[in-house]
Amino acid sequence: MNFLKSLLLLFLLLSTIISFGQKKTKTIKVTVLNEKQQPFENATVELLSAKNFTSIKAGKTDKKGTIIFSQPVPGNYVFRAKAVGYEPHKTTLIKSPFIISSLFIKILPGSQVLKDVNIGGNKPPIQHIRGKIIVNVAATITNDGTTILELLEKSPGVMIDKEGSISLQGKNNVLVMIDDKPTYLSGVDLTNLLSSMSSFQVSHIELITNPSSKYDASGNGGIINIKTKKNTQEGFNGSVNTIAGWSRNYKNNNSVLLNYKKGKINIYGTATYNRNNNYTDIYADRNYFNLNSTGTGVLEQNTAISNLTNYHFLKTGLDYYFSKTTTLGFSLSGTIIKRKAKSDAIATWKNEDAGIDSSVSTISSSLFKFKNGAANLNLRHSFNEKQDVSVDLDVLSYRMNNDQVFTNELLTPNGYKNGTDIEVPSTIKILSVKADYTLHLNQSSMLETGFKSSTISTDNISTYINFNESLRSVNLNRSNHFLYKERINAFYTSFEHKYNKISTQIGLRYEYTNYNANQFGNSSKSDSTFSRTYGNLFPSGYLSYQADSLNTITITASRRIDRPAYQKLNPFMFIVNKYTIQRGNPYILPQYSWNLELSHRYNQLITSTLSYSIVRNYFSQLFLSEGKKILIYTDGNVGEMKNLGLSVSLQFPVTKWWSFNGQGNFNYKKLNGDRNINYQSSINQFQVSASNQFNVIKTVMAELSGFYITQARNDLQELLYPTGQVSAGISKTILKGKGSLKLSARDIFFTQAMEGLTDFPQAQEYFKLTRDSRLFFLSFSYRFGKPLKAIKRSNGGATDEMKRAGSVN
């Protein structure tokens, strides 16, 4: 009792002292601090009405990060601070006449704010931060239940072709990363991974068209960085998510995210299981011509493919905070994918008069198995307020096996029946180490430098066995064993400086590449080896001018490289169907590009960008003939590609309950083939996407979104026809804000077919791929756990003032 009385008297005494100390003042000094608790010069501070958030007064901070406001008329107000590349922040409610004379506001870089998991989806669907477009996955209802590949397909400026290849802002060969680390996969292997991953695993996606020298120089089209969810709240927290989907077949996605953080330890884990039943219907009409362009025959193909995919993913990790300046982290992850596919195709040969010559039935089955294990060890250390270093060690292993059986039958009374049995096991082993050092020379200058070294080893075996009703024999001409080893060493440095309204960065990266490949022979063909060594410099940089608090103009430039994917260097053959074969090319050279962008941003409302790029040694598909009927897909260097682009992004609140986000991308592409193929093509293509978010009531939100793509061309000889889709969804918050129910429909009008025209040597093919793109999803999410009281950490001498002002800790 005595203790409680003493505590009560102490509380009354403090309350009296505070009440006497609250003298009214006619001015208030606002100080803006950055993420390192340093004064932020030239930040914009606004005094807003708390009633409708209209701006009353605004101004810029001085060298000390401060600005003084005179007292407005009595009422309720908030202060908002913002700067280019930083997230705006509003204070809590402040009453006039003022009872405080000073106020502290801390603003964080956009990338740092994005580190926090936001299950509630309160962020805008799209954010523009210097050099990046951020796609916030949870902010869009219709993202629930989609795969990562489907998610990218509806992202601004992203296109997916019929082979699963990704382009960004009209440029091919994008470097795909997961949590800042390259996947080291391409082609079919990358498509299989992204089409199996669930959108629930992802926090946000970064679209980077002109990366700095800190990033790998790979990727003519830029970088797509997929950031998975990771919770860092104090205490034990978690979330569960389950999604049921329907199209022609049933689908199901399930995920759980767990995190425990207390004191110096942070432990986290994620588990995901997806079951996806889907289909693809393909129609192809191939017309053959002689040298006089006279028709000689037609091959009409109808193919129905069904897939059943089971996806398992597990990730766990530990962060240990040795001190305020040193953190050691370790993570393990594993992925298992099993995909069974069945295909039923009919190929009908017609003569020049459209009469049927013959029909061939092809029944095929395949079993694709994918296993991936990854380990990461990382260290972060700050020597002082100006210097910090980070080191990462990554070990990855991929094991893939693709078994296929093709059975062909000539549909005549005396027809034949034969086929091919294919086994394609492959392994990829990767070791990567990198270190980054940052030095803050002063408040306006920063120097970064570092290195990265990686080794990639692959082992691919393909065994082809031909069979008929009575005999099985190994096809030694198509069977193959391919070994490949690649080493890349890189060093970079960059300098960033800010002077008044001008910000600039200049960087230089050097990459040295060496690879050796060996294709083993057999009794039908001899061994072959090839190797290559080369080194290149890759400059990059930007110059940004902040005209005023609302307008910013930026020029960005970079040189980049695309190395041939090691799978495409392997000359083994992959059967698409009886009359179409895909083959690697060991003689592909790297392609190099220069990329230039001029952008203008108006207050996160409108962002417009004019871009130009030129690619030399341009990669493209090549189409060759084998005999009179069989066509071969391969890849090679064909010449150069020029791309002129214009993009405009717009986001604004239409009303208090309706917000709009839209983006349009125009590209003029000109492709010149002067090597391997003499061919030229050009195209004007346009892509538009829009998302409407509606606050129906406090706990109910709705969405209507869609995209449309005009005629497009990703390869020299392939033209894609227009396509698009419309999606809608509604979400309801339940269980006192800890849970949510979402109902969504994707491609409501079933318009997202992939259709186009391909030119072959003395042939032309019309194709149309129809997938189960019309999907209906019902999802349930629930957050649980109770945060612990955070450990008290020093925020400098302004801690008490910041708490009194209600600013961010």
PDB file of N, CA and C in Angstrom, residues 518-567:
ATOM      1  N   ASN A 518      32.061 -28.637 -72.002  1.00  0.00           N
ATOM      2  CA  ASN A 518      32.493 -29.904 -72.596  1.00  0.00           C
ATOM      3  C   ASN A 518      31.260 -30.727 -72.943  1.00  0.00           C
ATOM      4  N   GLN A 519      31.113 -31.003 -74.238  1.00  0.00           N
ATOM      5  CA  GLN A 519      30.055 -31.908 -74.666  1.00  0.00           C
ATOM      6  C   GLN A 519      30.690 -33.252 -74.994  1.00  0.00           C
ATOM      7  N   PHE A 520      30.356 -34.251 -74.175  1.00  0.00           N
ATOM      8  CA  PHE A 520      30.944 -35.567 -74.363  1.00  0.00           C
ATOM      9  C   PHE A 520      30.376 -36.241 -75.615  1.00  0.00           C
ATOM     10  N   GLY A 521      31.228 -36.970 -76.277  1.00  0.00           N
ATOM     11  CA  GLY A 521      30.803 -37.682 -77.476  1.00  0.00           C
ATOM     12  C   GLY A 521      30.358 -39.103 -77.177  1.00  0.00           C
ATOM     13  N   ASN A 522      30.034 -39.811 -78.224  1.00  0.00           N
ATOM     14  CA  ASN A 522      29.691 -41.229 -78.134  1.00  0.00           C
ATOM     15  C   ASN A 522      30.130 -41.893 -79.451  1.00  0.00           C
ATOM     16  N   SER A 523      29.656 -43.069 -79.705  1.00  0.00           N
ATOM     17  CA  SER A 523      30.112 -43.787 -80.902  1.00  0.00           C
ATOM     18  C   SER A 523      29.641 -43.133 -82.197  1.00  0.00           C
ATOM     19  N   SER A 524      28.658 -42.213 -82.114  1.00  0.00           N
ATOM     20  CA  SER A 524      28.143 -41.552 -83.315  1.00  0.00           C
ATOM     21  C   SER A 524      28.696 -40.150 -83.511  1.00  0.00           C
ATOM     22  N   LYS A 525      29.262 -39.558 -82.461  1.00  0.00           N
ATOM     23  CA  LYS A 525      29.795 -38.208 -82.599  1.00  0.00           C
ATOM     24  C   LYS A 525      30.942 -38.026 -81.612  1.00  0.00           C
ATOM     25  N   SER A 526      31.858 -37.130 -81.966  1.00  0.00           N
ATOM     26  CA  SER A 526      33.061 -36.923 -81.161  1.00  0.00           C
ATOM     27  C   SER A 526      32.823 -35.888 -80.071  1.00  0.00           C
ATOM     28  N   ASP A 527      33.783 -35.832 -79.113  1.00  0.00           N
ATOM     29  CA  ASP A 527      33.730 -34.815 -78.057  1.00  0.00           C
ATOM     30  C   ASP A 527      33.900 -33.424 -78.675  1.00  0.00           C
ATOM     31  N   SER A 528      33.380 -32.434 -77.966  1.00  0.00           N
ATOM     32  CA  SER A 528      33.626 -31.043 -78.363  1.00  0.00           C
ATOM     33  C   SER A 528      33.739 -30.192 -77.106  1.00  0.00           C
ATOM     34  N   THR A 529      34.689 -29.289 -77.121  1.00  0.00           N
ATOM     35  CA  THR A 529      34.886 -28.381 -75.990  1.00  0.00           C
ATOM     36  C   THR A 529      34.960 -26.955 -76.509  1.00  0.00           C
ATOM     37  N   PHE A 530      34.562 -26.017 -75.658  1.00  0.00           N
ATOM     38  CA  PHE A 530      34.711 -24.608 -76.010  1.00  0.00           C
ATOM     39  C   PHE A 530      34.828 -23.812 -74.715  1.00  0.00           C
ATOM     40  N   SER A 531      35.509 -22.692 -74.805  1.00  0.00           N
ATOM     41  CA  SER A 531      35.720 -21.833 -73.639  1.00  0.00           C
ATOM     42  C   SER A 531      35.811 -20.384 -74.095  1.00  0.00           C
ATOM     43  N   ARG A 532      35.655 -19.492 -73.148  1.00  0.00           N
ATOM     44  CA  ARG A 532      35.714 -18.070 -73.472  1.00  0.00           C
ATOM     45  C   ARG A 532      36.077 -17.284 -72.220  1.00  0.00           C
ATOM     46  N   THR A 533      36.887 -16.235 -72.399  1.00  0.00           N
ATOM     47  CA  THR A 533      37.286 -15.350 -71.310  1.00  0.00           C
ATOM     48  C   THR A 533      37.159 -13.905 -71.782  1.00  0.00           C
ATOM     49  N   TYR A 534      36.515 -13.065 -70.977  1.00  0.00           N
ATOM     50  CA  TYR A 534      36.381 -11.653 -71.358  1.00  0.00           C
ATOM     51  C   TYR A 534      36.116 -10.809 -70.103  1.00  0.00           C
ATOM     52  N   GLY A 535      36.496  -9.547 -70.184  1.00  0.00           N
ATOM     53  CA  GLY A 535      36.266  -8.591 -69.099  1.00  0.00           C
ATOM     54  C   GLY A 535      35.699  -7.300 -69.669  1.00  0.00           C
ATOM     55  N   ASN A 536      34.819  -6.644 -68.907  1.00  0.00           N
ATOM     56  CA  ASN A 536      34.163  -5.429 -69.397  1.00  0.00           C
ATOM     57  C   ASN A 536      33.949  -4.433 -68.268  1.00  0.00           C
ATOM     58  N   LEU A 537      33.910  -3.157 -68.638  1.00  0.00           N
ATOM     59  CA  LEU A 537      33.563  -2.079 -67.718  1.00  0.00           C
ATOM     60  C   LEU A 537      32.116  -1.656 -67.965  1.00  0.00           C
ATOM     61  N   PHE A 538      31.395  -1.380 -66.866  1.00  0.00           N
ATOM     62  CA  PHE A 538      29.990  -1.000 -66.960  1.00  0.00           C
ATOM     63  C   PHE A 538      29.741   0.270 -66.144  1.00  0.00           C
ATOM     64  N   PRO A 539      29.778   1.440 -66.799  1.00  0.00           N
ATOM     65  CA  PRO A 539      29.481   2.688 -66.081  1.00  0.00           C
ATOM     66  C   PRO A 539      27.979   2.869 -65.885  1.00  0.00           C
ATOM     67  N   SER A 540      27.625   3.618 -64.856  1.00  0.00           N
ATOM     68  CA  SER A 540      26.215   3.934 -64.593  1.00  0.00           C
ATOM     69  C   SER A 540      26.155   5.213 -63.768  1.00  0.00           C
ATOM     70  N   GLY A 541      24.981   5.844 -63.747  1.00  0.00           N
ATOM     71  CA  GLY A 541      24.833   7.044 -62.933  1.00  0.00           C
ATOM     72  C   GLY A 541      23.526   7.757 -63.185  1.00  0.00           C
ATOM     73  N   TYR A 542      23.280   8.773 -62.369  1.00  0.00           N
ATOM     74  CA  TYR A 542      22.089   9.612 -62.562  1.00  0.00           C
ATOM     75  C   TYR A 542      22.395  11.040 -62.143  1.00  0.00           C
ATOM     76  N   LEU A 543      21.600  11.961 -62.658  1.00  0.00           N
ATOM     77  CA  LEU A 543      21.640  13.375 -62.279  1.00  0.00           C
ATOM     78  C   LEU A 543      20.211  13.810 -62.057  1.00  0.00           C
ATOM     79  N   SER A 544      19.910  14.282 -60.844  1.00  0.00           N
ATOM     80  CA  SER A 544      18.537  14.623 -60.484  1.00  0.00           C
ATOM     81  C   SER A 544      18.465  16.077 -60.013  1.00  0.00           C
ATOM     82  N   TYR A 545      17.431  16.762 -60.487  1.00  0.00           N
ATOM     83  CA  TYR A 545      17.223  18.166 -60.110  1.00  0.00           C
ATOM     84  C   TYR A 545      15.833  18.318 -59.523  1.00  0.00           C
ATOM     85  N   GLN A 546      15.776  18.785 -58.274  1.00  0.00           N
ATOM     86  CA  GLN A 546      14.499  19.009 -57.605  1.00  0.00           C
ATOM     87  C   GLN A 546      14.130  20.479 -57.794  1.00  0.00           C
ATOM     88  N   ALA A 547      13.274  20.722 -58.790  1.00  0.00           N
ATOM     89  CA  ALA A 547      12.925  22.097 -59.127  1.00  0.00           C
ATOM     90  C   ALA A 547      12.216  22.800 -57.980  1.00  0.00           C
ATOM     91  N   ASP A 548      11.317  22.093 -57.315  1.00  0.00           N
ATOM     92  CA  ASP A 548      10.625  22.612 -56.142  1.00  0.00           C
ATOM     93  C   ASP A 548      10.139  21.420 -55.347  1.00  0.00           C
ATOM     94  N   SER A 549       9.269  21.657 -54.397  1.00  0.00           N
ATOM     95  CA  SER A 549       8.820  20.572 -53.515  1.00  0.00           C
ATOM     96  C   SER A 549       7.971  19.541 -54.247  1.00  0.00           C
ATOM     97  N   LEU A 550       7.519  19.860 -55.452  1.00  0.00           N
ATOM     98  CA  LEU A 550       6.621  18.967 -56.173  1.00  0.00           C
ATOM     99  C   LEU A 550       7.242  18.344 -57.419  1.00  0.00           C
ATOM    100  N   ASN A 551       8.211  18.994 -58.034  1.00  0.00           N
ATOM    101  CA  ASN A 551       8.731  18.557 -59.327  1.00  0.00           C
ATOM    102  C   ASN A 551      10.186  18.127 -59.237  1.00  0.00           C
ATOM    103  N   THR A 552      10.476  16.956 -59.818  1.00  0.00           N
ATOM    104  CA  THR A 552      11.834  16.422 -59.859  1.00  0.00           C
ATOM    105  C   THR A 552      12.109  15.874 -61.258  1.00  0.00           C
ATOM    106  N   ILE A 553      13.272  16.244 -61.802  1.00  0.00           N
ATOM    107  CA  ILE A 553      13.697  15.767 -63.125  1.00  0.00           C
ATOM    108  C   ILE A 553      14.971  14.956 -62.944  1.00  0.00           C
ATOM    109  N   THR A 554      15.039  13.771 -63.561  1.00  0.00           N
ATOM    110  CA  THR A 554      16.178  12.859 -63.383  1.00  0.00           C
ATOM    111  C   THR A 554      16.619  12.287 -64.725  1.00  0.00           C
ATOM    112  N   ILE A 555      17.928  12.257 -64.942  1.00  0.00           N
ATOM    113  CA  ILE A 555      18.528  11.585 -66.095  1.00  0.00           C
ATOM    114  C   ILE A 555      19.324  10.393 -65.574  1.00  0.00           C
ATOM    115  N   THR A 556      19.109   9.222 -66.161  1.00  0.00           N
ATOM    116  CA  THR A 556      19.783   7.994 -65.746  1.00  0.00           C
ATOM    117  C   THR A 556      20.402   7.315 -66.959  1.00  0.00           C
ATOM    118  N   ALA A 557      21.606   6.748 -66.791  1.00  0.00           N
ATOM    119  CA  ALA A 557      22.270   6.047 -67.881  1.00  0.00           C
ATOM    120  C   ALA A 557      23.036   4.851 -67.326  1.00  0.00           C
ATOM    121  N   SER A 558      23.158   3.782 -68.134  1.00  0.00           N
ATOM    122  CA  SER A 558      23.935   2.613 -67.711  1.00  0.00           C
ATOM    123  C   SER A 558      24.278   1.762 -68.918  1.00  0.00           C
ATOM    124  N   ARG A 559      25.361   1.025 -68.785  1.00  0.00           N
ATOM    125  CA  ARG A 559      25.741   0.015 -69.774  1.00  0.00           C
ATOM    126  C   ARG A 559      25.583  -1.348 -69.126  1.00  0.00           C
ATOM    127  N   ARG A 560      25.013  -2.320 -69.880  1.00  0.00           N
ATOM    128  CA  ARG A 560      24.721  -3.613 -69.290  1.00  0.00           C
ATOM    129  C   ARG A 560      25.091  -4.732 -70.251  1.00  0.00           C
ATOM    130  N   ILE A 561      25.068  -5.955 -69.718  1.00  0.00           N
ATOM    131  CA  ILE A 561      25.461  -7.143 -70.486  1.00  0.00           C
ATOM    132  C   ILE A 561      24.443  -8.247 -70.267  1.00  0.00           C
ATOM    133  N   ASP A 562      24.291  -9.093 -71.280  1.00  0.00           N
ATOM    134  CA  ASP A 562      23.532 -10.336 -71.137  1.00  0.00           C
ATOM    135  C   ASP A 562      24.409 -11.469 -71.602  1.00  0.00           C
ATOM    136  N   ARG A 563      24.734 -12.353 -70.693  1.00  0.00           N
ATOM    137  CA  ARG A 563      25.494 -13.547 -71.065  1.00  0.00           C
ATOM    138  C   ARG A 563      24.517 -14.638 -71.500  1.00  0.00           C
ATOM    139  N   PRO A 564      24.916 -15.470 -72.444  1.00  0.00           N
ATOM    140  CA  PRO A 564      24.029 -16.572 -72.838  1.00  0.00           C
ATOM    141  C   PRO A 564      23.748 -17.483 -71.633  1.00  0.00           C
ATOM    142  N   ALA A 565      22.501 -17.843 -71.458  1.00  0.00           N
ATOM    143  CA  ALA A 565      22.162 -18.787 -70.394  1.00  0.00           C
ATOM    144  C   ALA A 565      22.877 -20.103 -70.658  1.00  0.00           C
ATOM    145  N   TYR A 566      23.466 -20.691 -69.604  1.00  0.00           N
ATOM    146  CA  TYR A 566      24.254 -21.901 -69.828  1.00  0.00           C
ATOM    147  C   TYR A 566      23.408 -23.047 -70.359  1.00  0.00           C
ATOM    148  N   GLN A 567      22.104 -23.032 -70.062  1.00  0.00           N
ATOM    149  CA  GLN A 567      21.257 -24.070 -70.640  1.00  0.00           C
ATOM    150  C   GLN A 567      21.159 -23.903 -72.162  1.00  0.00           C
TER     151      GLN A 567
END
